[in-house]
Amino acid sequence: MVEVKILVTVILGLMILHGESEYIEYNTSQRIVPGKINVHLVPHSHDDVGWLKTVDQYYVGANNSIRGACVQNVLDSVISALLEDKNRKFVYVEVAFFQRWWRQQSEILKIKVKQLVNSGQLEFINGGMCMHDEATPHYIDLIDQTTLGHQFIKKEFGQKPRVGWQIDPFGHSAVQAYLLGAELGFDSLFFARIDYQDRAKRKDEKTLEVVWQGSKSLGSSSQIFTGIFPIHYAPPDGFTFEIHDVSPPIQDDALLFDYNVKERVDDFVTAAVAQDGRVNALYSTPSIYTDLKNAAGELWPLKTGDFFPYADRENAYWTGYFTSRPAFKGYVRMMSSYYLAARQLEFFKGRGSSGLNIDALADALAIAQHHDAVSGTEREHVAADYAKRLSIGYAECPLLNISYCPPSEAALSNGKSLVIVVYNPLGWKREEAIRVPVSTEGVIVHDSDGKEIESQLLPLSYASLSIRNYHVKAYLGRSPGETIKYWLAFSVSVPPLGFSTYIVSTDKRAGSSTISEVYTSQGNKDLTAEVGQGNLKLLYTTNEGKLARYVNSRSLVETSAQLTYSYYSGYNGTDRENQASGAYIFRPNGTFPIESEGQVSLTIMRGPLVDEVHQQLNPWIYQVITRIYKGKEHAEVEFNIGPIPVDDGVGKEIITKITTDMVTNKTFYTDSNGRDFIERVRDYREDWDLQVHQPVSGNYYPINLGVYIKDESTELSVLVDRAVGGSSLVDGQIELMLHRRLLHDDSRGVGEALNEEVCVLDKCRGLTVQGKFYIRIDPLGDGAKWRRKFGQEIYSPLLLAFTEQDGNNWTNSHVPTFSGVDPSYSLPNSIAVITLQELASGRILLRLAHLYETGEDKDYSQMTSVELKKLFRTRRSTKLQRQICLPIKRELKWRQRG
């Protein structure tokens, strides 16, 4: 979190007192002295790409009333200092800033800087556009932002970073260790933040340095040497030398009364000896340190799993940020999937002729992965700046309108029809239903061959209409021109890496779209209501308005199931510890069920494609408790939460609970950045004996893809549409935190309460969040297929592009359907395309991911072959060149204990 933080080196030398002041030349040469503790002084950058100020404000030194910080001055002074003394060294991390600075420099200075890089004085470590968060980003975003930074370093300097430097993120993921570490070719990884109990044990046992194996599937090839700082990423006390810092300077003029070289040297030696032994200090870099550690041939303890959750003291678990700013987290995820698809379309069209500009979106997404961006731990105006950059990037590569769709909302008349192009970014054919808003009921849908497509109209809820109208007014400055009445749902079939076209037109005949049957449970004599037309059926109690049972006639799974909401009141920090719940910290002060006042009826909509159950639980929670599409065996839940009331002076953290009668033995499983699932056990840590002080927040983990529990016969999976925090605090139950609104700062530096508001005409109200999660219960061992395949469909939804046409003028002049994949082929179900992009050089970057871990699924946890040429059906001239992410021969081998 600390911006523009440089570890200022301390120089030791022999001092001889003379009778007059004179220039002193210190010995700054790099040297290792056997038999002593060799203290590696690592001057490094820590330039936050936004936090208290925006990325631009940090770079130029603006808005210094918030914080005095100017990155361009840091770089100017560092380069000058390096040129003055060839023995000095510096490592730089955040390429988003360095790239800006580099573009402003003269060719003469650029030559000098390249010499600094080539000599090892200036080294790039980490090398991404930012020091990304490790809890809330999706792994594809982590790859993309790192790739952008590394491409710049390779192009300008011909170098590749060797070291991971994640010193500030608030916990560390297994994906960081192997995918953004070992497989990236890094030799080592260093960071500062681990749980205070874990750190105390490791300091006592001298196990702060480990070999970390982040992937059970990749085994030893995923291992990376990992160093954990003994205190924090700051220098020892008294050696900070920041602006306004109280550390005494080193005064080496013998004629002045405050001459203190011996005292300062003694202080430094004391700090170093605290880590054991006699000392020798030298300018260094993490790479030099890593090479020396490897040459020592020592044995290191093996670490598996991850470093979540993180607490820095008893009642301070940094698990609130897993959910903080949920709307922004959802926006980042939406833009991430959009960027993936935009690159694919640019590839198929040809980079030079596509008319798209994806660079601005790429840059905006990259800095949004910063550990104070998508994490939700930045100030409000900085969050708005991140969102604005994403919006600008999106506008510069327009493919579609996503949530506010004027073309589909307009009343079609005078022979006009609506053309909808549906694009599928995945490598397999998809058949599913899509929904678009319309303002008339007399519509009919055809495919590009003129065949009528079955469709259904669902009345738009007041809650959805209210959210739409308010936010269009807030962000576009005007009210919507049309009043929409319905969601039009219809089935589509879209080829892999391709699109299909559908036409919506007006039709007053009886053959037009089916209007859903709608009825309410209030006054209904039946005690239960059954929803779902296929294999999956959910049963509701009409008198209570609650979900009661889950039944799948195909898999023979039948169990009790409930879906409820509660809230934690946020601790206000008035106790002796002054620890409030805030943007970073989740510290609950009691949990309270959210019950309706009196009986709340269910509104049930039925039709040929989808059944839905709606409920206004209270004035600020509206939910589609169940949405079951024809042919699907999962339930989709859509929630609208907000504005969260805080008139009582209490901040609230909103959760949902999915409860079954499964016996799960305190065990649940959460994903790591959308990749591997990691076993979690309530109130337990594998690496130390956990002292439980916070039984709720201390058992929360980050969730990007999903969470599941299992017993001897079944497994319950819940998938999410954005990063959230969650847990299983009770056997048979999954809990997700969906929204947070808090009134106190948690004293971790941001200096602002997490109290998001949306304003219209200077009138503000709390943020309303709309999102989805998905539920499925399978026989034991069958859940992974749905989690992996449908998880990809959540991350990469079908994308819709709209236009109007008179008659058939558009469809007659455009290709109605397309696939980049050979029609005889589709990717195996276990393989996903995570990057397909034409680079500026004309070369093609293709990344494929195996979705399954070792032993995860009896059918798909196998080696799989892919016919690459059939993925490039439209680019026959493309030459395929094999690239290995993991170096064939690693230079450094690490020996582990045991």
JSON list of C-alpha atoms in Angstrom, two decimals, residues 527-651:
[
{"chain": "A", "resi": 527, "resn": "LEU", "atom": "CA", "xyz": [-48.40, -25.67, 0.06]},
{"chain": "A", "resi": 528, "resn": "THR", "atom": "CA", "xyz": [-45.55, -26.13, -2.43]},
{"chain": "A", "resi": 529, "resn": "ALA", "atom": "CA", "xyz": [-44.63, -24.80, -5.86]},
{"chain": "A", "resi": 530, "resn": "GLU", "atom": "CA", "xyz": [-42.46, -26.78, -8.27]},
{"chain": "A", "resi": 531, "resn": "VAL", "atom": "CA", "xyz": [-40.17, -24.97, -10.69]},
{"chain": "A", "resi": 532, "resn": "GLY", "atom": "CA", "xyz": [-38.28, -26.47, -13.61]},
{"chain": "A", "resi": 533, "resn": "GLN", "atom": "CA", "xyz": [-39.44, -28.36, -16.68]},
{"chain": "A", "resi": 534, "resn": "GLY", "atom": "CA", "xyz": [-36.57, -30.77, -17.24]},
{"chain": "A", "resi": 535, "resn": "ASN", "atom": "CA", "xyz": [-34.46, -33.01, -15.04]},
{"chain": "A", "resi": 536, "resn": "LEU", "atom": "CA", "xyz": [-33.93, -30.34, -12.39]},
{"chain": "A", "resi": 537, "resn": "LYS", "atom": "CA", "xyz": [-36.80, -29.26, -10.20]},
{"chain": "A", "resi": 538, "resn": "LEU", "atom": "CA", "xyz": [-36.78, -26.97, -7.18]},
{"chain": "A", "resi": 539, "resn": "LEU", "atom": "CA", "xyz": [-39.60, -27.02, -4.64]},
{"chain": "A", "resi": 540, "resn": "TYR", "atom": "CA", "xyz": [-40.70, -23.95, -2.70]},
{"chain": "A", "resi": 541, "resn": "THR", "atom": "CA", "xyz": [-42.93, -23.58, 0.32]},
{"chain": "A", "resi": 542, "resn": "THR", "atom": "CA", "xyz": [-45.57, -21.05, -0.72]},
{"chain": "A", "resi": 543, "resn": "ASN", "atom": "CA", "xyz": [-46.58, -20.07, 2.80]},
{"chain": "A", "resi": 544, "resn": "GLU", "atom": "CA", "xyz": [-43.00, -19.14, 3.75]},
{"chain": "A", "resi": 545, "resn": "GLY", "atom": "CA", "xyz": [-41.78, -18.13, 0.31]},
{"chain": "A", "resi": 546, "resn": "LYS", "atom": "CA", "xyz": [-38.62, -20.22, 0.67]},
{"chain": "A", "resi": 547, "resn": "LEU", "atom": "CA", "xyz": [-36.69, -22.84, -1.24]},
{"chain": "A", "resi": 548, "resn": "ALA", "atom": "CA", "xyz": [-37.19, -26.29, 0.34]},
{"chain": "A", "resi": 549, "resn": "ARG", "atom": "CA", "xyz": [-35.88, -29.12, -1.85]},
{"chain": "A", "resi": 550, "resn": "TYR", "atom": "CA", "xyz": [-33.55, -29.79, -4.78]},
{"chain": "A", "resi": 551, "resn": "VAL", "atom": "CA", "xyz": [-34.44, -32.75, -7.05]},
{"chain": "A", "resi": 552, "resn": "ASN", "atom": "CA", "xyz": [-32.63, -34.02, -10.16]},
{"chain": "A", "resi": 553, "resn": "SER", "atom": "CA", "xyz": [-34.47, -36.92, -11.76]},
{"chain": "A", "resi": 554, "resn": "ARG", "atom": "CA", "xyz": [-31.54, -37.85, -14.02]},
{"chain": "A", "resi": 555, "resn": "SER", "atom": "CA", "xyz": [-28.79, -38.02, -11.40]},
{"chain": "A", "resi": 556, "resn": "LEU", "atom": "CA", "xyz": [-31.21, -39.13, -8.65]},
{"chain": "A", "resi": 557, "resn": "VAL", "atom": "CA", "xyz": [-29.94, -36.39, -6.36]},
{"chain": "A", "resi": 558, "resn": "GLU", "atom": "CA", "xyz": [-32.60, -35.25, -3.91]},
{"chain": "A", "resi": 559, "resn": "THR", "atom": "CA", "xyz": [-31.88, -33.18, -0.84]},
{"chain": "A", "resi": 560, "resn": "SER", "atom": "CA", "xyz": [-33.20, -30.39, 1.29]},
{"chain": "A", "resi": 561, "resn": "ALA", "atom": "CA", "xyz": [-31.88, -26.97, 0.28]},
{"chain": "A", "resi": 562, "resn": "GLN", "atom": "CA", "xyz": [-32.42, -23.45, 1.54]},
{"chain": "A", "resi": 563, "resn": "LEU", "atom": "CA", "xyz": [-31.31, -20.04, 0.27]},
{"chain": "A", "resi": 564, "resn": "THR", "atom": "CA", "xyz": [-31.25, -17.25, 2.84]},
{"chain": "A", "resi": 565, "resn": "TYR", "atom": "CA", "xyz": [-29.72, -13.81, 3.41]},
{"chain": "A", "resi": 566, "resn": "SER", "atom": "CA", "xyz": [-28.12, -12.30, 6.50]},
{"chain": "A", "resi": 567, "resn": "TYR", "atom": "CA", "xyz": [-25.80, -9.44, 7.34]},
{"chain": "A", "resi": 568, "resn": "TYR", "atom": "CA", "xyz": [-22.85, -8.91, 9.61]},
{"chain": "A", "resi": 569, "resn": "SER", "atom": "CA", "xyz": [-22.76, -5.60, 11.40]},
{"chain": "A", "resi": 570, "resn": "GLY", "atom": "CA", "xyz": [-19.37, -4.03, 10.86]},
{"chain": "A", "resi": 571, "resn": "TYR", "atom": "CA", "xyz": [-17.30, -3.43, 13.98]},
{"chain": "A", "resi": 572, "resn": "ASN", "atom": "CA", "xyz": [-16.90, 0.32, 14.52]},
{"chain": "A", "resi": 573, "resn": "GLY", "atom": "CA", "xyz": [-13.41, 0.15, 16.06]},
{"chain": "A", "resi": 574, "resn": "THR", "atom": "CA", "xyz": [-14.22, 1.78, 19.39]},
{"chain": "A", "resi": 575, "resn": "ASP", "atom": "CA", "xyz": [-12.70, -1.01, 21.46]},
{"chain": "A", "resi": 576, "resn": "ARG", "atom": "CA", "xyz": [-9.18, -0.94, 22.91]},
{"chain": "A", "resi": 577, "resn": "GLU", "atom": "CA", "xyz": [-7.72, -2.20, 19.62]},
{"chain": "A", "resi": 578, "resn": "ASN", "atom": "CA", "xyz": [-9.43, 0.50, 17.54]},
{"chain": "A", "resi": 579, "resn": "GLN", "atom": "CA", "xyz": [-10.00, -2.09, 14.82]},
{"chain": "A", "resi": 580, "resn": "ALA", "atom": "CA", "xyz": [-13.00, -1.42, 12.61]},
{"chain": "A", "resi": 581, "resn": "SER", "atom": "CA", "xyz": [-14.33, -3.39, 9.68]},
{"chain": "A", "resi": 582, "resn": "GLY", "atom": "CA", "xyz": [-13.36, -1.57, 6.49]},
{"chain": "A", "resi": 583, "resn": "ALA", "atom": "CA", "xyz": [-12.13, -1.81, 2.93]},
{"chain": "A", "resi": 584, "resn": "TYR", "atom": "CA", "xyz": [-9.41, -4.31, 3.88]},
{"chain": "A", "resi": 585, "resn": "ILE", "atom": "CA", "xyz": [-10.49, -5.79, 7.19]},
{"chain": "A", "resi": 586, "resn": "PHE", "atom": "CA", "xyz": [-13.55, -7.94, 7.84]},
{"chain": "A", "resi": 587, "resn": "ARG", "atom": "CA", "xyz": [-14.38, -7.73, 11.53]},
{"chain": "A", "resi": 588, "resn": "PRO", "atom": "CA", "xyz": [-18.00, -8.66, 12.20]},
{"chain": "A", "resi": 589, "resn": "ASN", "atom": "CA", "xyz": [-19.86, -7.58, 15.29]},
{"chain": "A", "resi": 590, "resn": "GLY", "atom": "CA", "xyz": [-22.73, -10.05, 15.19]},
{"chain": "A", "resi": 591, "resn": "THR", "atom": "CA", "xyz": [-24.78, -11.69, 12.44]},
{"chain": "A", "resi": 592, "resn": "PHE", "atom": "CA", "xyz": [-28.45, -10.97, 11.80]},
{"chain": "A", "resi": 593, "resn": "PRO", "atom": "CA", "xyz": [-30.86, -12.84, 9.50]},
{"chain": "A", "resi": 594, "resn": "ILE", "atom": "CA", "xyz": [-32.62, -10.72, 6.89]},
{"chain": "A", "resi": 595, "resn": "GLU", "atom": "CA", "xyz": [-36.28, -11.58, 7.21]},
{"chain": "A", "resi": 596, "resn": "SER", "atom": "CA", "xyz": [-39.24, -10.05, 5.49]},
{"chain": "A", "resi": 597, "resn": "GLU", "atom": "CA", "xyz": [-41.84, -8.14, 7.41]},
{"chain": "A", "resi": 598, "resn": "GLY", "atom": "CA", "xyz": [-44.82, -10.45, 7.22]},
{"chain": "A", "resi": 599, "resn": "GLN", "atom": "CA", "xyz": [-45.42, -13.00, 4.47]},
{"chain": "A", "resi": 600, "resn": "VAL", "atom": "CA", "xyz": [-43.54, -12.38, 1.23]},
{"chain": "A", "resi": 601, "resn": "SER", "atom": "CA", "xyz": [-45.10, -13.92, -1.82]},
{"chain": "A", "resi": 602, "resn": "LEU", "atom": "CA", "xyz": [-43.26, -15.55, -4.67]},
{"chain": "A", "resi": 603, "resn": "THR", "atom": "CA", "xyz": [-43.82, -14.41, -8.24]},
{"chain": "A", "resi": 604, "resn": "ILE", "atom": "CA", "xyz": [-43.44, -17.41, -10.54]},
{"chain": "A", "resi": 605, "resn": "MET", "atom": "CA", "xyz": [-42.96, -17.09, -14.29]},
{"chain": "A", "resi": 606, "resn": "ARG", "atom": "CA", "xyz": [-43.25, -20.12, -16.55]},
{"chain": "A", "resi": 607, "resn": "GLY", "atom": "CA", "xyz": [-42.64, -20.56, -20.24]},
{"chain": "A", "resi": 608, "resn": "PRO", "atom": "CA", "xyz": [-41.19, -22.86, -22.90]},
{"chain": "A", "resi": 609, "resn": "LEU", "atom": "CA", "xyz": [-37.56, -21.79, -22.33]},
{"chain": "A", "resi": 610, "resn": "VAL", "atom": "CA", "xyz": [-37.16, -20.73, -18.73]},
{"chain": "A", "resi": 611, "resn": "ASP", "atom": "CA", "xyz": [-38.88, -20.78, -15.36]},
{"chain": "A", "resi": 612, "resn": "GLU", "atom": "CA", "xyz": [-38.19, -18.03, -12.83]},
{"chain": "A", "resi": 613, "resn": "VAL", "atom": "CA", "xyz": [-39.07, -17.34, -9.21]},
{"chain": "A", "resi": 614, "resn": "HIS", "atom": "CA", "xyz": [-38.93, -13.69, -8.09]},
{"chain": "A", "resi": 615, "resn": "GLN", "atom": "CA", "xyz": [-39.09, -12.26, -4.60]},
{"chain": "A", "resi": 616, "resn": "GLN", "atom": "CA", "xyz": [-38.85, -8.80, -3.06]},
{"chain": "A", "resi": 617, "resn": "LEU", "atom": "CA", "xyz": [-37.32, -9.88, 0.23]},
{"chain": "A", "resi": 618, "resn": "ASN", "atom": "CA", "xyz": [-37.24, -6.38, 1.70]},
{"chain": "A", "resi": 619, "resn": "PRO", "atom": "CA", "xyz": [-37.05, -2.82, 0.33]},
{"chain": "A", "resi": 620, "resn": "TRP", "atom": "CA", "xyz": [-33.38, -3.22, -0.60]},
{"chain": "A", "resi": 621, "resn": "ILE", "atom": "CA", "xyz": [-33.06, -6.88, -1.63]},
{"chain": "A", "resi": 622, "resn": "TYR", "atom": "CA", "xyz": [-34.78, -8.16, -4.76]},
{"chain": "A", "resi": 623, "resn": "GLN", "atom": "CA", "xyz": [-33.87, -11.57, -6.08]},
{"chain": "A", "resi": 624, "resn": "VAL", "atom": "CA", "xyz": [-34.64, -14.02, -8.80]},
{"chain": "A", "resi": 625, "resn": "ILE", "atom": "CA", "xyz": [-34.34, -16.94, -6.39]},
{"chain": "A", "resi": 626, "resn": "THR", "atom": "CA", "xyz": [-34.35, -19.41, -9.24]},
{"chain": "A", "resi": 627, "resn": "ARG", "atom": "CA", "xyz": [-33.88, -19.24, -12.97]},
{"chain": "A", "resi": 628, "resn": "ILE", "atom": "CA", "xyz": [-33.82, -22.65, -14.65]},
{"chain": "A", "resi": 629, "resn": "TYR", "atom": "CA", "xyz": [-33.32, -22.78, -18.41]},
{"chain": "A", "resi": 630, "resn": "LYS", "atom": "CA", "xyz": [-34.66, -25.58, -20.59]},
{"chain": "A", "resi": 631, "resn": "GLY", "atom": "CA", "xyz": [-32.16, -28.43, -20.81]},
{"chain": "A", "resi": 632, "resn": "LYS", "atom": "CA", "xyz": [-29.93, -27.12, -18.02]},
{"chain": "A", "resi": 633, "resn": "GLU", "atom": "CA", "xyz": [-29.32, -28.78, -14.65]},
{"chain": "A", "resi": 634, "resn": "HIS", "atom": "CA", "xyz": [-28.25, -25.82, -12.56]},
{"chain": "A", "resi": 635, "resn": "ALA", "atom": "CA", "xyz": [-30.11, -22.98, -10.91]},
{"chain": "A", "resi": 636, "resn": "GLU", "atom": "CA", "xyz": [-29.17, -19.37, -11.62]},
{"chain": "A", "resi": 637, "resn": "VAL", "atom": "CA", "xyz": [-29.72, -16.85, -8.82]},
{"chain": "A", "resi": 638, "resn": "GLU", "atom": "CA", "xyz": [-29.79, -13.12, -9.62]},
{"chain": "A", "resi": 639, "resn": "PHE", "atom": "CA", "xyz": [-29.62, -10.61, -6.79]},
{"chain": "A", "resi": 640, "resn": "ASN", "atom": "CA", "xyz": [-30.18, -6.86, -6.54]},
{"chain": "A", "resi": 641, "resn": "ILE", "atom": "CA", "xyz": [-28.82, -5.58, -3.23]},
{"chain": "A", "resi": 642, "resn": "GLY", "atom": "CA", "xyz": [-28.89, -1.96, -2.17]},
{"chain": "A", "resi": 643, "resn": "PRO", "atom": "CA", "xyz": [-28.87, 0.71, -1.17]},
{"chain": "A", "resi": 644, "resn": "ILE", "atom": "CA", "xyz": [-27.83, -0.95, 2.08]},
{"chain": "A", "resi": 645, "resn": "PRO", "atom": "CA", "xyz": [-29.45, 1.09, 4.88]},
{"chain": "A", "resi": 646, "resn": "VAL", "atom": "CA", "xyz": [-27.07, 2.72, 7.34]},
{"chain": "A", "resi": 647, "resn": "ASP", "atom": "CA", "xyz": [-29.42, 5.21, 8.95]},
{"chain": "A", "resi": 648, "resn": "ASP", "atom": "CA", "xyz": [-28.94, 3.33, 12.22]},
{"chain": "A", "resi": 649, "resn": "GLY", "atom": "CA", "xyz": [-25.25, 4.22, 12.16]},
{"chain": "A", "resi": 650, "resn": "VAL", "atom": "CA", "xyz": [-24.21, 0.61, 11.55]},
{"chain": "A", "resi": 651, "resn": "GLY", "atom": "CA", "xyz": [-22.29, -0.58, 8.52]}
]
